[in-house]
Amino acid sequence: MQHRVVIIGAGRIADVHALSLSRSPALTLAGVVDPFGGAAFSEGWRVPLFADLLEAVRETRPAALVIASPTATHVPYILEACALGLPTLCEKPVAFDRPPILEAIAAREASGVPVILGFHRRFDPSRRALAERVAAGDVGKIEHLLQMSRDPQLASRAEVQHQGNIVADMVVHDLDELLWLVGRPPDYAHCFLDRNVDPTLAEIGDFDTANILLSWTDGPAAHVTATRRAVHAFEQRLEVFGSDGRIICEDPRVNTLVFDGARDTRLSRRPAHFYDRYRTAYQAEIDHLAEVLDRGAAPLCTLQDGLRAFDLVRQVLDACPAQGDLEQRQS
């Protein structure tokens, strides 16, 4: 038996989740909710479009929800999901402010409804293998972590304006991963943000480049570097260095072909963007939602994880000399 699922939102990430649902043996896409449009998504996936979640629930009777709408709408939909008793997979971040996150956590705890937070790296097989080996002590005492995140191009201005800022939207994945690997927030943070790709981002108080240094009193230290423009491809690499060795998680290649010639050696390209690089991870998120429905599995990533990531985002931004720009944007 397949469980019916309704997606909320009809943007790029909704398409990613719809593809995962189409490949799931346990779940099926029953409809989409989008009060601002969504016709192209509805037609492309051949599912009904609803402007209101309650109407969608009445008409389709889903077993679960996937929240893939703009961040500002996440908490209101989480509250509805808890009131309706519908297990939910929600895209990150939970919210742009702390009080709504606390409200969502309280509603989830009071209702007992499972909510999975979509930090997709936690579902990536390579990242999970790395985390398991670090937890097993393979590298010994962690001394240094290096994270590199590079998007192939800056998103459209319309997308950038509702994302929050580069730290809250993009670097939050790296920060969540640090919390996952180290197990606690850092004691010190230093952040430098810049506009190397698009100086006009100053008009909306955002940046396209970030360099962040984090440290824990008794170790380790971490360096996160991120940019919104990499002409060579989407790139995300991670190294964990410790007293007994290091673990490196490289980006996969489109294929395993290697050309060796008289003049050069060529490898295949990296995936074009996040939805290609993390296709397996996004499928694992949806498969995990099926596990929650079928077996009552506990969510692997929770709203509490989202709160810890939010607090670290704020710690990083508070350490940034350009914090005033971001505060003006958030107001």
Coordinates of C-alpha atoms in Angstrom, one line a residue:
M1 CA 0.0 0.0 0.0
Q2 CA 1.2 3.5 -0.9
H3 CA 0.8 6.4 1.4
R4 CA -0.5 9.6 -0.1
V5 CA 1.6 12.7 0.4
V6 CA 0.9 16.4 -0.3
I7 CA 3.7 18.8 -1.1
I8 CA 3.4 22.4 0.0
G9 CA 5.2 24.8 -2.3
A10 CA 5.8 24.5 -6.0
G11 CA 9.3 25.8 -6.5
R12 CA 12.7 24.1 -7.4
I13 CA 13.0 22.1 -4.2
A14 CA 9.4 20.9 -4.5
D15 CA 10.3 19.3 -7.9
V16 CA 13.2 17.6 -6.2
H17 CA 10.9 16.0 -3.6
A18 CA 8.3 15.2 -6.2
L19 CA 10.9 13.2 -8.2
S20 CA 11.8 11.3 -5.0
L21 CA 8.1 10.5 -4.4
S22 CA 7.7 9.3 -7.9
R23 CA 10.5 6.8 -7.3
S24 CA 9.3 5.6 -3.9
P25 CA 7.6 2.2 -3.6
A26 CA 5.8 3.3 -0.4
L27 CA 4.7 6.9 -1.1
T28 CA 2.8 8.7 -3.9
L29 CA 2.3 12.4 -4.6
A30 CA -1.4 13.2 -4.1
G31 CA -1.4 17.0 -4.6
V32 CA 0.3 20.3 -4.2
V33 CA -0.6 23.4 -2.1
D34 CA 0.5 26.8 -3.3
P35 CA -1.6 29.9 -2.8
F36 CA 0.6 32.0 -5.1
G37 CA 0.7 29.8 -8.3
G38 CA 1.9 26.3 -8.8
A39 CA 0.0 25.6 -12.1
A40 CA 3.2 24.4 -13.9
F41 CA 4.1 22.1 -11.1
S42 CA 0.5 20.7 -10.9
E43 CA 0.4 20.1 -14.7
G44 CA 4.0 18.7 -14.8
W45 CA 3.4 16.1 -12.1
R46 CA -0.3 15.6 -13.0
V47 CA -1.6 16.3 -9.5
P48 CA -4.4 18.6 -8.3
L49 CA -3.4 22.1 -7.2
F50 CA -4.9 23.7 -4.0
A51 CA -4.6 27.2 -2.6
D52 CA -5.3 26.0 1.0
L53 CA -3.9 23.1 3.0
L54 CA -7.2 22.2 4.7
E55 CA -8.9 21.9 1.3
A56 CA -6.0 19.7 0.1
V57 CA -6.3 17.4 3.1
R58 CA -10.1 17.2 2.7
E59 CA -9.8 16.3 -1.0
T60 CA -6.8 14.0 -1.0
R61 CA -6.7 12.6 2.6
P62 CA -2.9 12.4 2.8
A63 CA -0.9 10.4 5.3
A64 CA 2.0 12.9 5.4
L65 CA 3.1 16.3 4.2
V66 CA 6.3 17.7 2.6
I67 CA 6.8 21.4 3.3
A68 CA 8.8 22.9 0.5
S69 CA 7.4 26.5 0.6
P70 CA 9.4 29.7 1.4
T71 CA 11.0 29.7 4.9
A72 CA 8.6 32.4 6.3
T73 CA 5.7 29.9 5.9
H74 CA 7.4 26.8 7.4
V75 CA 6.2 27.3 11.0
P76 CA 2.6 28.1 10.2
Y77 CA 2.4 24.9 8.1
I78 CA 4.2 22.9 10.8
L79 CA 1.5 24.1 13.3
E80 CA -1.2 23.0 10.9
A81 CA 0.5 19.6 10.4
C82 CA 0.6 19.1 14.1
A83 CA -3.0 20.1 14.5
L84 CA -4.0 17.7 11.7
G85 CA -1.9 14.9 13.1
L86 CA 0.1 14.5 9.8
P87 CA 3.8 13.4 9.9
T88 CA 5.8 16.0 8.0
L89 CA 9.1 16.4 6.2
C90 CA 10.0 20.2 6.3
E91 CA 12.7 21.9 4.4
K92 CA 15.4 23.8 6.3
P93 CA 15.7 26.3 7.9
V94 CA 12.7 26.1 10.3
A95 CA 12.4 29.9 10.5
F96 CA 14.3 33.2 10.4
D97 CA 13.6 34.0 14.1
R98 CA 14.0 32.0 17.3
P99 CA 10.5 32.4 18.8
P100 CA 8.7 30.7 15.9
I101 CA 11.1 27.8 16.0
L102 CA 10.3 27.4 19.7
E103 CA 6.6 27.5 18.9
A104 CA 7.0 24.8 16.3
I105 CA 8.9 22.6 18.7
A106 CA 6.3 23.1 21.4
A107 CA 3.5 22.2 19.0
R108 CA 5.3 19.1 17.8
E109 CA 6.0 17.9 21.4
A110 CA 2.4 18.5 22.5
S111 CA 1.0 16.7 19.5
G112 CA 3.5 13.9 19.2
V113 CA 3.5 14.3 15.4
P114 CA 6.9 13.3 13.9
V115 CA 8.6 16.1 12.0
I116 CA 11.7 15.5 9.9
L117 CA 13.9 18.5 9.2
G118 CA 15.5 18.3 5.7
F119 CA 19.2 18.9 6.3
H120 CA 19.9 16.7 3.3
R121 CA 23.6 16.1 4.1
R122 CA 22.6 14.0 7.1
F123 CA 20.9 11.6 4.7
D124 CA 23.8 11.5 2.1
P125 CA 25.5 8.0 2.2
S126 CA 29.0 9.4 2.0
R127 CA 28.4 12.0 4.7
R128 CA 26.7 9.5 6.9
A129 CA 29.7 7.1 6.5
L130 CA 32.1 9.8 7.4
A131 CA 30.0 10.8 10.5
E132 CA 29.9 7.1 11.6
R133 CA 33.7 6.7 11.3
V134 CA 34.3 9.9 13.2
A135 CA 32.0 8.8 15.9
A136 CA 33.7 5.5 16.0
G137 CA 37.0 7.3 16.8
D138 CA 38.8 6.4 13.5
V139 CA 40.5 9.8 13.4
G140 CA 41.1 10.0 17.1
K141 CA 40.6 13.3 18.7
I142 CA 39.3 15.8 16.2
E143 CA 41.6 18.7 15.7
H144 CA 40.5 20.5 12.6
L145 CA 37.5 20.5 10.2
L146 CA 37.6 22.1 6.8
Q147 CA 34.4 22.6 4.8
M148 CA 34.2 24.0 1.2
S149 CA 30.8 25.0 -0.4
R150 CA 30.6 26.4 -3.8
D151 CA 27.4 27.0 -5.8
P152 CA 27.8 27.2 -9.6
Q153 CA 26.0 30.5 -9.9
L154 CA 24.1 33.1 -7.8
A155 CA 20.4 32.4 -7.7
S156 CA 17.9 34.9 -9.2
R157 CA 17.3 38.1 -7.3
A158 CA 13.7 37.0 -6.5
E159 CA 15.1 33.8 -4.9
V160 CA 17.9 35.5 -3.0
Q161 CA 15.5 38.0 -1.5
H162 CA 13.4 35.4 0.3
Q163 CA 16.3 33.1 1.4
G164 CA 17.4 35.2 4.4
N165 CA 21.1 35.6 3.7
I166 CA 24.1 33.5 2.6
V167 CA 24.8 32.2 6.1
A168 CA 21.1 31.4 7.0
D169 CA 20.4 29.8 3.7
M170 CA 23.6 28.2 2.3
V171 CA 26.2 28.0 5.1
V172 CA 23.6 26.7 7.6
H173 CA 24.2 23.3 6.0
D174 CA 27.9 23.4 6.9
L175 CA 27.1 24.7 10.4
D176 CA 24.6 21.9 11.0
E177 CA 27.1 19.4 9.8
L178 CA 29.7 20.8 12.3
L179 CA 27.2 20.4 15.1
W180 CA 26.4 16.9 13.9
L181 CA 30.1 15.9 13.8
V182 CA 31.4 17.7 16.9
G183 CA 28.3 17.3 19.0
R184 CA 28.2 20.8 20.6
P185 CA 28.3 24.4 19.5
P186 CA 31.6 26.2 19.2
D187 CA 32.8 28.6 21.9
Y188 CA 34.3 31.2 19.5
A189 CA 33.3 32.5 16.0
H190 CA 34.8 34.9 13.5
C191 CA 33.1 35.7 10.3
F192 CA 34.0 37.7 7.2
L193 CA 31.4 38.2 4.4
D194 CA 32.1 39.8 1.0
R195 CA 30.5 40.5 -2.4
N196 CA 32.9 39.1 -5.0
V197 CA 30.2 38.0 -7.4
D198 CA 27.6 40.7 -7.4
P199 CA 28.3 44.1 -5.7
T200 CA 24.6 45.0 -6.1
L201 CA 23.7 42.6 -3.4
A202 CA 24.4 45.5 -1.1
E203 CA 21.0 46.8 -2.1
I204 CA 19.3 44.0 -0.2
G205 CA 21.9 43.5 2.4
D206 CA 23.2 40.1 1.3
F207 CA 26.6 38.7 0.4
D208 CA 27.9 36.0 -2.0
T209 CA 31.1 35.0 -0.2
A210 CA 31.7 33.8 3.4
N211 CA 34.7 32.8 5.3
I212 CA 34.1 31.6 8.9
L213 CA 36.4 30.4 11.6
L214 CA 35.0 28.5 14.6
S215 CA 36.8 27.1 17.6
W216 CA 36.1 25.0 20.7
T217 CA 38.0 25.8 23.9
D218 CA 39.3 22.2 24.2
G219 CA 39.4 21.7 20.4
P220 CA 38.7 21.4 17.5
A221 CA 38.9 24.3 15.2
A222 CA 36.9 24.6 12.0
H223 CA 37.1 26.7 8.8
V224 CA 34.1 27.1 6.5
T225 CA 34.5 28.8 3.1
A226 CA 31.5 29.4 0.8
T227 CA 30.8 31.2 -2.5
R228 CA 27.8 31.6 -4.7
R229 CA 29.8 31.4 -7.9
A230 CA 32.1 28.6 -9.1
V231 CA 32.6 28.4 -12.8
H232 CA 33.9 24.8 -12.7
A233 CA 30.8 23.2 -11.1
F234 CA 28.9 22.7 -7.9
E235 CA 31.4 21.7 -5.2
Q236 CA 31.2 20.6 -1.6
R237 CA 34.1 19.0 0.2
L238 CA 34.7 18.1 3.8
E239 CA 37.9 17.1 5.7
V240 CA 38.0 15.9 9.3
F241 CA 41.6 15.8 10.7
G242 CA 42.5 14.2 14.0
S243 CA 45.2 12.7 16.1
D244 CA 45.0 9.3 14.4
G245 CA 44.3 10.4 10.8
R246 CA 42.0 12.2 8.5
I247 CA 38.8 11.5 6.6
I248 CA 38.0 13.4 3.3
C249 CA 34.6 13.4 1.7
E250 CA 35.1 14.4 -2.0
D251 CA 32.5 15.3 -4.5
P252 CA 31.4 12.5 -6.7
R253 CA 31.9 12.7 -10.5
V254 CA 29.3 12.4 -13.2
N255 CA 31.0 9.1 -14.2
T256 CA 34.2 7.2 -13.3
L257 CA 35.9 7.7 -16.7
V258 CA 39.5 8.9 -16.7
F259 CA 41.2 9.9 -20.0
D260 CA 45.0 9.8 -20.1
G261 CA 46.7 11.3 -23.1
A262 CA 50.0 12.7 -24.3
R263 CA 49.1 16.2 -23.4
D264 CA 46.8 15.9 -20.4
T265 CA 44.7 13.7 -18.1
R266 CA 40.9 14.4 -17.8
L267 CA 38.3 13.4 -15.3
S268 CA 34.6 13.7 -15.7
R269 CA 32.9 16.8 -14.3
R270 CA 31.3 17.2 -10.9
P271 CA 27.4 17.3 -10.7
A272 CA 25.9 20.5 -12.0
H273 CA 24.1 21.5 -8.8
F274 CA 22.8 20.4 -5.4
Y275 CA 19.8 18.5 -6.8
D276 CA 22.2 16.3 -8.8
R277 CA 24.9 15.9 -6.2
Y278 CA 22.5 15.0 -3.5
R279 CA 19.9 13.1 -5.5
T280 CA 20.5 10.0 -3.3
A281 CA 20.2 12.0 -0.1
Y282 CA 16.9 13.5 -1.2
Q283 CA 15.6 10.1 -2.0
A284 CA 16.8 8.9 1.4
E285 CA 14.8 11.7 3.0
I286 CA 11.6 10.6 1.4
D287 CA 12.4 6.9 2.1
H288 CA 12.9 7.9 5.8
L289 CA 9.5 9.6 5.8
A290 CA 8.1 6.2 4.6
E291 CA 9.9 4.5 7.5
V292 CA 8.3 7.0 9.9
L293 CA 4.9 6.1 8.6
D294 CA 5.3 2.4 8.3
R295 CA 7.4 1.6 11.3
G296 CA 7.2 4.6 13.6
A297 CA 10.9 5.3 13.1
A298 CA 12.2 8.4 15.0
P299 CA 13.2 11.3 12.7
L300 CA 16.9 11.3 12.0
C301 CA 17.0 15.1 11.9
T302 CA 14.6 17.2 14.1
L303 CA 13.3 20.6 14.8
Q304 CA 15.7 20.7 17.8
D305 CA 18.5 20.3 15.3
G306 CA 17.1 23.2 13.4
L307 CA 17.1 25.3 16.6
R308 CA 20.8 24.5 17.2
A309 CA 21.7 25.4 13.7
F310 CA 19.7 28.6 14.0
D311 CA 21.6 29.6 17.2
L312 CA 24.9 28.9 15.5
V313 CA 23.9 31.0 12.5
R314 CA 23.2 33.9 14.9
Q315 CA 26.5 33.3 16.7
V316 CA 28.3 33.5 13.4
L317 CA 26.4 36.6 12.2
D318 CA 27.0 38.4 15.5
A319 CA 30.7 37.8 14.9
C320 CA 30.6 39.4 11.5
P321 CA 31.7 43.1 11.0
A322 CA 29.0 43.5 8.4
Q323 CA 26.2 42.4 10.8
G324 CA 24.5 45.7 10.4
D325 CA 23.8 45.1 6.7
L326 CA 22.1 41.8 7.6
E327 CA 20.1 43.2 10.4
Q328 CA 18.8 45.9 8.2
R329 CA 17.7 43.3 5.6
Q330 CA 15.9 41.2 8.2
S331 CA 13.9 44.2 9.5

